[in-house]
Tab-separated table of C-alpha atoms in Angstrom:
chain	number	residue	atom	x	y	z
J	39	MET	CA	0.128	-0.327	-0.077
J	40	GLU	CA	2.954	2.609	0.501
J	41	ARG	CA	4.895	1.617	-2.081
J	42	ARG	CA	1.314	2.564	-4.030
J	43	ASP	CA	1.195	5.759	-2.404
J	44	LYS	CA	4.491	6.830	-3.417
J	45	GLU	CA	4.694	5.909	-7.009
J	46	GLN	CA	1.089	7.897	-7.095
J	47	GLU	CA	2.595	10.488	-5.169
J	48	ASN	CA	6.023	10.506	-7.851
J	49	LEU	CA	3.823	10.073	-11.048
J	50	SER	CA	1.451	13.295	-9.385
J	51	ARG	CA	4.783	15.542	-9.262
J	52	LEU	CA	5.503	14.111	-12.706
J	53	GLU	CA	2.156	15.830	-14.002
J	54	ARG	CA	3.142	19.033	-12.056
J	55	ALA	CA	6.627	19.367	-13.588
J	56	ALA	CA	5.418	18.616	-17.123
J	57	GLN	CA	2.311	21.039	-16.907
J	58	GLN	CA	5.127	24.316	-15.626
J	59	THR	CA	7.705	23.087	-18.358
J	60	ALA	CA	7.725	21.822	-22.024
J	61	ASP	CA	11.303	20.702	-21.808
J	62	PRO	CA	11.572	17.302	-21.406
J	63	LYS	CA	14.876	17.069	-18.738
J	64	THR	CA	13.543	19.935	-17.436
J	65	MET	CA	10.690	17.994	-16.696
J	66	GLN	CA	12.371	14.940	-15.161
J	67	ARG	CA	14.904	17.218	-12.927
J	68	LYS	CA	11.698	18.972	-11.255
J	69	ALA	CA	10.350	15.995	-10.389
J	70	LYS	CA	13.069	14.076	-9.150
J	71	LYS	CA	14.234	16.774	-6.770
J	72	PRO	CA	12.186	18.223	-4.022
J	73	GLU	CA	9.679	21.222	-5.603
J	74	ASP	CA	11.417	24.667	-5.582
J	75	LYS	CA	9.523	28.289	-4.744
J	76	PHE	CA	9.746	30.375	-7.590
J	77	HIS	CA	11.531	33.031	-7.249
J	78	PHE	CA	10.069	36.175	-8.313
J	79	SER	CA	12.882	39.023	-10.042
J	80	LEU	CA	12.115	42.834	-10.530
J	81	ARG	CA	13.745	44.247	-13.615
J	82	LYS	CA	15.619	47.788	-13.913
J	83	THR	CA	13.317	48.763	-17.297
J	84	ASP	CA	10.566	47.547	-15.382
J	85	LEU	CA	11.059	49.816	-12.644
J	86	TRP	CA	11.750	52.742	-14.680
J	87	TRP	CA	8.456	52.352	-17.009
J	88	THR	CA	6.067	52.428	-13.887
J	89	VAL	CA	7.968	55.382	-12.741
J	90	GLY	CA	7.752	57.388	-15.935
J	91	PHE	CA	3.901	56.480	-16.127
J	92	ALA	CA	3.651	57.986	-12.943
J	93	ALA	CA	5.640	61.024	-13.658
J	94	GLY	CA	3.274	61.055	-16.828
J	95	ALA	CA	0.343	61.635	-14.522
J	96	LEU	CA	1.725	63.422	-12.294
J	97	LEU	CA	2.165	65.759	-14.805
J	98	LEU	CA	-1.355	66.056	-16.462
J	99	PHE	CA	-2.454	65.954	-12.972
J	100	GLY	CA	-0.547	69.303	-12.605
J	101	ILE	CA	-1.415	70.465	-15.751
J	102	GLN	CA	-5.237	70.506	-14.402
J	103	VAL	CA	-4.261	71.641	-11.563
J	104	LEU	CA	-2.662	75.097	-13.214
J	105	ILE	CA	-5.842	75.066	-15.613
J	106	ASN	CA	-8.302	75.600	-13.059
J	107	TRP	CA	-6.098	77.903	-10.777
J	108	ARG	CA	-5.239	80.307	-13.392
J	109	LEU	CA	-8.753	80.491	-15.314
J	110	GLU	CA	-7.829	83.660	-17.126
J	111	TRP	CA	-5.166	82.040	-18.884
J	112	LEU	CA	-7.546	80.141	-21.666
J	113	ASP	CA	-10.504	81.362	-23.345
J	114	PRO	CA	-13.873	79.198	-21.672
J	115	PRO	CA	-14.460	76.862	-24.754
J	116	LEU	CA	-10.580	76.383	-25.273
J	117	ARG	CA	-10.590	75.741	-21.666
J	118	VAL	CA	-12.975	72.992	-21.564
J	119	ARG	CA	-11.049	71.335	-24.395
J	120	VAL	CA	-7.914	71.376	-23.370
J	121	LEU	CA	-9.096	70.130	-20.153
J	122	ASN	CA	-10.968	67.608	-21.673
J	123	TYR	CA	-7.705	66.221	-23.291
J	124	VAL	CA	-5.608	66.415	-20.073
J	125	LYS	CA	-8.466	64.710	-18.469
J	126	GLY	CA	-8.175	61.798	-20.802
J	127	GLY	CA	-4.495	61.750	-20.764
J	128	LEU	CA	-4.085	61.785	-17.066
J	129	LEU	CA	-6.853	58.820	-16.994
J	130	ILE	CA	-4.893	57.535	-19.661
J	131	PHE	CA	-1.248	57.751	-17.896
J	132	VAL	CA	-2.588	55.911	-14.371
J	133	LEU	CA	-4.169	52.538	-16.295
J	134	LEU	CA	-0.668	52.486	-17.659
J	135	THR	CA	0.720	53.102	-14.994
J	136	VAL	CA	-1.794	50.387	-12.882
J	137	ALA	CA	-1.464	47.944	-15.573
J	138	ASN	CA	2.765	47.931	-15.194
J	139	VAL	CA	2.504	47.743	-11.221
J	140	VAL	CA	-0.178	44.319	-12.234
J	141	GLU	CA	2.008	43.018	-14.386
J	142	VAL	CA	4.975	43.480	-12.935
J	143	PHE	CA	4.144	42.342	-9.305
J	144	LEU	CA	0.981	40.258	-9.756
J	145	ILE	CA	0.908	38.411	-13.494
J	146	GLY	CA	5.233	38.267	-12.737
J	147	ARG	CA	4.709	36.209	-9.851
J	148	ILE	CA	2.954	33.383	-11.257
J	149	PRO	CA	5.573	30.149	-11.615
J	150	ASN	CA	4.084	28.890	-14.821
J	151	ARG	CA	5.910	30.914	-17.300
J	152	VAL	CA	3.224	29.511	-20.084
J	153	SER	CA	0.499	31.054	-18.022
J	154	ARG	CA	2.419	34.014	-17.436
J	155	PHE	CA	2.569	34.714	-21.119
J	156	ASN	CA	-0.828	34.335	-21.331
J	157	LEU	CA	-2.286	36.387	-19.402
J	158	LYS	CA	0.075	38.971	-20.147
J	159	ARG	CA	-1.439	38.967	-23.354
J	160	ILE	CA	-4.251	38.839	-22.487
J	161	PHE	CA	-4.276	41.770	-19.616
J	162	ARG	CA	-2.317	44.164	-22.498
J	163	LEU	CA	-5.639	43.153	-24.874
J	164	ILE	CA	-7.770	44.400	-21.887
J	165	VAL	CA	-5.999	47.782	-21.063
J	166	GLY	CA	-5.523	48.139	-24.858
J	167	VAL	CA	-9.679	48.649	-25.395
J	168	ALA	CA	-10.103	50.308	-22.016
J	169	ILE	CA	-6.999	52.782	-23.514
J	170	VAL	CA	-9.174	52.854	-26.843
J	171	PHE	CA	-12.396	53.543	-25.089
J	172	VAL	CA	-10.561	56.994	-22.944
J	173	ALA	CA	-9.653	58.403	-26.150
J	174	ILE	CA	-13.084	57.893	-27.726
J	175	SER	CA	-14.632	59.492	-25.087
J	176	VAL	CA	-12.503	62.709	-25.084
J	177	LEU	CA	-12.572	62.878	-29.057
J	178	PHE	CA	-16.281	62.103	-28.973
J	179	VAL	CA	-17.939	64.571	-26.459
J	180	ASP	CA	-21.242	63.250	-27.859
J	181	TRP	CA	-21.830	60.026	-26.609
J	182	TYR	CA	-25.042	59.204	-28.857
J	183	ALA	CA	-22.556	60.443	-32.300
J	184	ALA	CA	-19.438	58.447	-31.057
J	185	VAL	CA	-22.085	55.460	-30.363
J	186	VAL	CA	-23.019	56.033	-34.368
J	187	SER	CA	-19.830	56.223	-35.341
J	188	LEU	CA	-19.129	52.841	-33.774
J	189	GLY	CA	-21.498	51.250	-35.062
J	190	LEU	CA	-20.917	51.831	-38.424
J	191	ILE	CA	-16.732	51.786	-37.975
J	192	SER	CA	-17.643	47.502	-36.864
J	193	LEU	CA	-20.325	47.254	-39.597
J	194	ILE	CA	-17.665	48.200	-41.783
J	195	LEU	CA	-14.703	46.642	-40.312
J	196	GLY	CA	-16.689	43.345	-40.254
J	197	PHE	CA	-17.059	42.570	-43.538
J	198	ALA	CA	-13.278	44.047	-44.248
J	199	LEU	CA	-11.455	42.604	-41.647
J	200	GLN	CA	-13.089	39.131	-41.674
J	201	MET	CA	-9.810	37.046	-41.592
J	202	PRO	CA	-8.364	38.663	-39.249
J	203	ILE	CA	-11.277	38.877	-36.711
J	204	SER	CA	-11.453	34.776	-36.956
J	205	SER	CA	-7.735	34.604	-35.888
J	206	PHE	CA	-8.534	36.817	-33.482
J	207	ILE	CA	-11.077	34.611	-31.946
J	208	ALA	CA	-8.819	31.293	-32.845
J	209	TRP	CA	-6.242	33.267	-31.158
J	210	ILE	CA	-9.040	32.730	-27.654
J	211	TYR	CA	-9.434	29.396	-29.122
J	212	ILE	CA	-5.824	28.577	-28.439
J	213	LEU	CA	-5.487	29.987	-25.186
J	214	ALA	CA	-8.877	28.371	-24.112
J	215	ARG	CA	-8.341	24.633	-25.417
J	216	ALA	CA	-5.059	24.821	-26.101
J	217	PRO	CA	-4.165	22.737	-29.343
J	218	TYR	CA	-0.529	24.172	-28.663
J	219	ARG	CA	1.521	26.710	-26.955
J	220	VAL	CA	4.393	28.423	-26.518
J	221	GLY	CA	7.833	26.475	-26.758
J	222	ASP	CA	6.013	23.139	-28.255
J	223	ARG	CA	7.162	21.500	-30.890
J	224	ILE	CA	4.004	20.688	-33.804
J	225	ARG	CA	2.871	20.226	-37.457
J	226	ILE	CA	-0.123	21.753	-39.203
J	227	GLY	CA	-0.588	21.452	-42.438
J	228	ASP	CA	3.189	21.623	-44.042
J	229	ALA	CA	4.527	23.229	-41.315
J	230	HIS	CA	6.584	22.002	-39.001
J	231	GLY	CA	8.622	24.020	-35.510
J	232	ASP	CA	8.549	24.853	-32.390
J	233	VAL	CA	6.289	27.541	-31.252
J	234	VAL	CA	7.901	30.788	-30.730
J	235	ASP	CA	4.552	33.298	-30.641
J	236	VAL	CA	1.172	33.365	-30.598
J	237	SER	CA	0.057	36.601	-31.052
J	238	TYR	CA	-3.220	37.939	-30.969
J	239	LEU	CA	-3.764	37.355	-35.059
J	240	ASP	CA	-0.509	34.666	-35.659
J	241	THR	CA	2.049	32.555	-34.674
J	242	THR	CA	5.542	32.073	-35.459
J	243	LEU	CA	6.990	28.396	-36.176
J	244	TRP	CA	11.177	28.216	-35.856
J	245	GLU	CA	10.616	26.025	-38.460
J	246	PHE	CA	13.012	21.942	-38.101
J	247	GLY	CA	13.610	20.208	-40.854
J	248	GLY	CA	12.357	21.459	-43.868
J	249	GLU	CA	13.287	21.281	-47.450
J	250	TYR	CA	17.261	21.296	-47.346
J	251	LEU	CA	16.937	18.799	-44.069
J	252	TRP	CA	15.919	15.625	-43.292
J	253	THR	CA	17.207	15.858	-39.857
J	254	ASP	CA	15.090	18.027	-37.331
J	255	HIS	CA	17.779	20.756	-36.773
J	256	PRO	CA	16.497	24.068	-36.652
J	257	SER	CA	16.202	25.380	-40.794
J	258	GLY	CA	17.278	28.545	-39.468
J	259	ARG	CA	13.533	29.879	-40.920
J	260	ILE	CA	10.863	31.242	-39.512
J	261	ILE	CA	6.556	30.538	-40.278
J	262	LYS	CA	4.024	32.291	-39.842
J	263	PHE	CA	0.700	31.183	-40.080
J	264	PRO	CA	-2.909	33.256	-39.368
J	265	ASN	CA	-4.108	31.714	-36.431
J	266	SER	CA	-7.214	30.812	-37.863
J	267	THR	CA	-5.524	27.911	-39.482
J	268	VAL	CA	-6.457	26.109	-36.415
J	269	PHE	CA	-10.073	25.575	-37.373
J	270	ASP	CA	-9.906	24.059	-40.314
J	271	THR	CA	-6.507	22.125	-40.221
J	272	PRO	CA	-5.359	19.161	-37.441
J	273	VAL	CA	-2.326	20.321	-35.282
J	274	PHE	CA	0.451	17.435	-33.970
J	275	ASN	CA	1.496	17.877	-31.371
J	276	TYR	CA	4.695	16.503	-30.077
J	277	SER	CA	5.217	18.187	-27.020
J	278	TRP	CA	2.503	17.858	-25.232
J	279	PRO	CA	3.135	19.065	-21.520
J	280	LEU	CA	1.907	16.011	-19.480
J	281	PHE	CA	3.919	13.502	-22.144
J	282	PRO	CA	6.399	15.488	-24.539
J	283	TYR	CA	7.590	12.038	-25.857
J	284	VAL	CA	7.184	10.158	-28.830
J	285	TRP	CA	8.192	6.513	-30.043
J	286	ASN	CA	10.930	5.943	-32.303
J	287	GLU	CA	12.521	3.444	-34.416
J	288	ILE	CA	15.502	2.742	-36.102
J	289	LYS	CA	16.166	-0.019	-38.662
J	290	PHE	CA	18.691	-2.055	-39.528
J	291	GLN	CA	18.422	-4.288	-42.828
J	292	LEU	CA	19.954	-8.156	-42.139
J	293	ALA	CA	20.217	-11.968	-44.656
J	294	TYR	CA	18.392	-14.645	-42.994
J	295	GLU	CA	21.318	-16.189	-41.889
J	296	SER	CA	21.948	-13.862	-38.950
J	297	ASP	CA	21.822	-14.537	-35.405
J	298	LEU	CA	18.322	-12.964	-35.063
J	299	GLU	CA	18.892	-13.166	-31.348
J	300	PHE	CA	22.133	-11.839	-30.486
J	301	VAL	CA	20.553	-8.672	-32.722
J	302	ALA	CA	18.121	-7.986	-30.744
J	303	LEU	CA	20.244	-8.149	-27.558
J	304	THR	CA	22.327	-6.444	-28.970
J	305	MET	CA	19.949	-3.335	-30.330
J	306	ARG	CA	18.260	-3.955	-26.943
J	307	GLU	CA	21.045	-3.639	-24.379
J	308	VAL	CA	22.051	-0.400	-26.510
J	309	VAL	CA	19.294	0.953	-26.302
J	310	GLU	CA	18.626	0.549	-22.641
J	311	GLU	CA	21.756	1.527	-21.721
J	312	GLN	CA	22.396	5.084	-23.316
J	313	ILE	CA	18.349	6.059	-22.263
J	314	GLY	CA	18.334	4.011	-18.545
J	315	ASP	CA	15.453	3.658	-16.691
J	316	VAL	CA	13.708	7.074	-18.459
J	317	MET	CA	11.453	5.187	-20.749
J	318	GLY	CA	9.809	3.064	-17.506
J	319	GLN	CA	8.927	6.181	-15.899
J	320	LYS	CA	7.802	7.286	-18.851
J	321	VAL	CA	5.443	4.520	-19.917
J	322	LYS	CA	4.260	4.776	-16.551
J	323	VAL	CA	3.068	8.122	-16.809
J	324	TYR	CA	1.563	7.442	-20.030
J	325	LYS	CA	-0.269	4.459	-18.933
J	326	HIS	CA	-1.108	6.500	-15.582
J	327	MET	CA	-2.836	8.787	-17.938
J	328	LEU	CA	-4.720	6.379	-20.306
J	329	SER	CA	-6.274	5.163	-17.692
J	330	LYS	CA	-8.601	8.251	-16.711
J	331	THR	CA	-9.639	7.571	-20.275
J	332	PRO	CA	-12.613	5.097	-21.553
J	333	VAL	CA	-9.780	3.970	-24.028
J	334	ASP	CA	-8.637	0.466	-22.723
J	335	GLU	CA	-4.789	0.184	-21.709
J	336	LEU	CA	-3.186	-0.509	-24.328
J	337	GLU	CA	0.096	-3.092	-24.365
J	338	VAL	CA	2.664	-0.610	-23.859
J	339	ARG	CA	6.292	-1.770	-22.909
J	340	LYS	CA	8.350	-0.029	-20.694
J	341	HIS	CA	11.700	-1.762	-22.504
J	342	PRO	CA	12.668	-1.378	-26.131
J	343	VAL	CA	11.014	-3.481	-28.481
J	344	VAL	CA	12.727	-5.370	-31.051
J	345	HIS	CA	10.723	-6.722	-33.967
J	346	PHE	CA	11.648	-8.268	-37.153
J	347	ARG	CA	10.130	-8.314	-40.414
J	348	VAL	CA	10.341	-9.294	-44.112
J	349	SER	CA	12.200	-6.494	-45.914
J	350	GLU	CA	10.493	-6.287	-49.891
J	351	ASN	CA	14.254	-6.410	-51.100
J	352	THR	CA	14.384	-10.441	-49.880
J	353	TRP	CA	16.660	-8.955	-46.525
J	354	LEU	CA	15.204	-9.018	-43.114
J	355	GLU	CA	14.118	-5.713	-40.858
J	356	ALA	CA	15.438	-5.681	-37.683
J	357	ILE	CA	13.651	-2.873	-35.800
J	358	VAL	CA	14.289	-1.069	-32.070
J	359	ARG	CA	11.572	1.064	-31.203
J	360	TYR	CA	11.804	3.412	-27.625
J	361	LEU	CA	10.987	6.653	-26.510
J	362	VAL	CA	12.244	9.997	-26.911
J	363	PRO	CA	12.221	13.640	-26.652
J	364	PRO	CA	11.189	15.213	-29.722
J	365	LYS	CA	13.643	17.345	-29.636
J	366	GLU	CA	16.310	14.805	-28.926
J	367	ALA	CA	15.280	12.451	-31.466
J	368	GLY	CA	17.888	13.237	-34.370
J	369	ARG	CA	20.863	13.239	-31.763
J	370	THR	CA	19.330	9.918	-29.961
J	371	LYS	CA	19.530	8.259	-33.345
J	372	THR	CA	22.509	9.037	-34.588
J	373	ARG	CA	24.109	8.003	-31.122
J	374	LEU	CA	21.922	4.926	-31.299
J	375	ILE	CA	22.796	3.914	-34.703
J	376	LYS	CA	26.600	4.777	-34.039
J	377	GLU	CA	26.803	2.247	-30.746
J	378	MET	CA	24.726	-0.474	-32.607
J	379	LEU	CA	27.012	-0.710	-35.629
J	380	ALA	CA	30.208	-0.383	-33.762
J	381	ARG	CA	29.091	-4.019	-31.876
J	382	MET	CA	27.340	-5.567	-34.618
J	383	ASN	CA	29.984	-5.170	-36.566
J	384	ALA	CA	32.201	-6.588	-33.843
J	385	GLU	CA	30.773	-10.049	-34.980
J	386	PRO	CA	30.656	-10.808	-38.564
J	387	ASP	CA	29.827	-13.681	-37.952
J	388	ARG	CA	26.297	-13.527	-36.469
J	389	VAL	CA	25.359	-10.051	-37.953
J	390	LEU	CA	25.214	-10.512	-41.644
J	391	PHE	CA	24.346	-7.080	-43.419
J	392	PRO	CA	23.856	-6.677	-47.386
J	393	LYS	CA	26.749	-6.411	-49.098
J	394	SER	CA	28.586	-4.460	-52.411
J	395	ASN	CA	25.710	-4.531	-55.066
J	396	LEU	CA	22.964	-6.166	-52.948
J	397	ARG	CA	22.389	-3.325	-50.406
């Protein structure tokens, strides 16, 4: 009973660590050691922005007091207009000051960096809408005219900006349903890459692979697509935070006369030595999550599995399957192939590879 409770506690800790980061190494490190408290750090630039906004609000407040003190300096119609502009500017600077304080000292203290990123975007949008509302109220003293003007403008923009509006709604959908988030490795349509930004209208990927590379190395290019793409295009997320791993395979062609038991043992030993016990922990998490769904538990083994099948060119294919973080798949496969070939080439009588023109 105690052992089961301990395993349940380890799985829960691993899930919490996965929710806080999309990096597999960081997730394993956080899951193995005691949970650390988030340390808040204040940047000088944030402090200077807060002081600047507050200084602007104080300056406009001083101008307002000065105008009310010296009424004779301006004509009544001009005085009313100037005071209206000063009050609007004062309110805007107060909003910016409060918004900067909330963003730095409240949102900035949220441990989860993804939640912190999304909340900042939402909060900045709300502040922007409030500033636009204040600006309109200053420019249009007559509220009826302002409402009519906004209605006409909204009607025109609704027809002209259907795609941006759809992308903005898709941005809300991405935040709510999280088909992907910043830091995830995804494929959507023909685009492959790591998500580096999710703005109000589009998503930016740092491409990996591409037409000039066959590996998962970054290509050096970025890909932008409208957020509305998620409404009609499947999203393949390789970095799902609760299970940021994928199954990968290494395949060798062998002759029928090869010692298949030796080949299977060698391939399995190399994978276990290089990956260690981490694969078993990952499979536990996978089965634990699967148990919470109506899907019947699949046969997923905790150790690497080697399969054999007949190739189309009359050779046998030895295939080993293992779990790996998606961003490390290329490096891991290269390392495993080198070690497997070194061990199997050391036993040429037991492992027969295709030779000369029969490759």
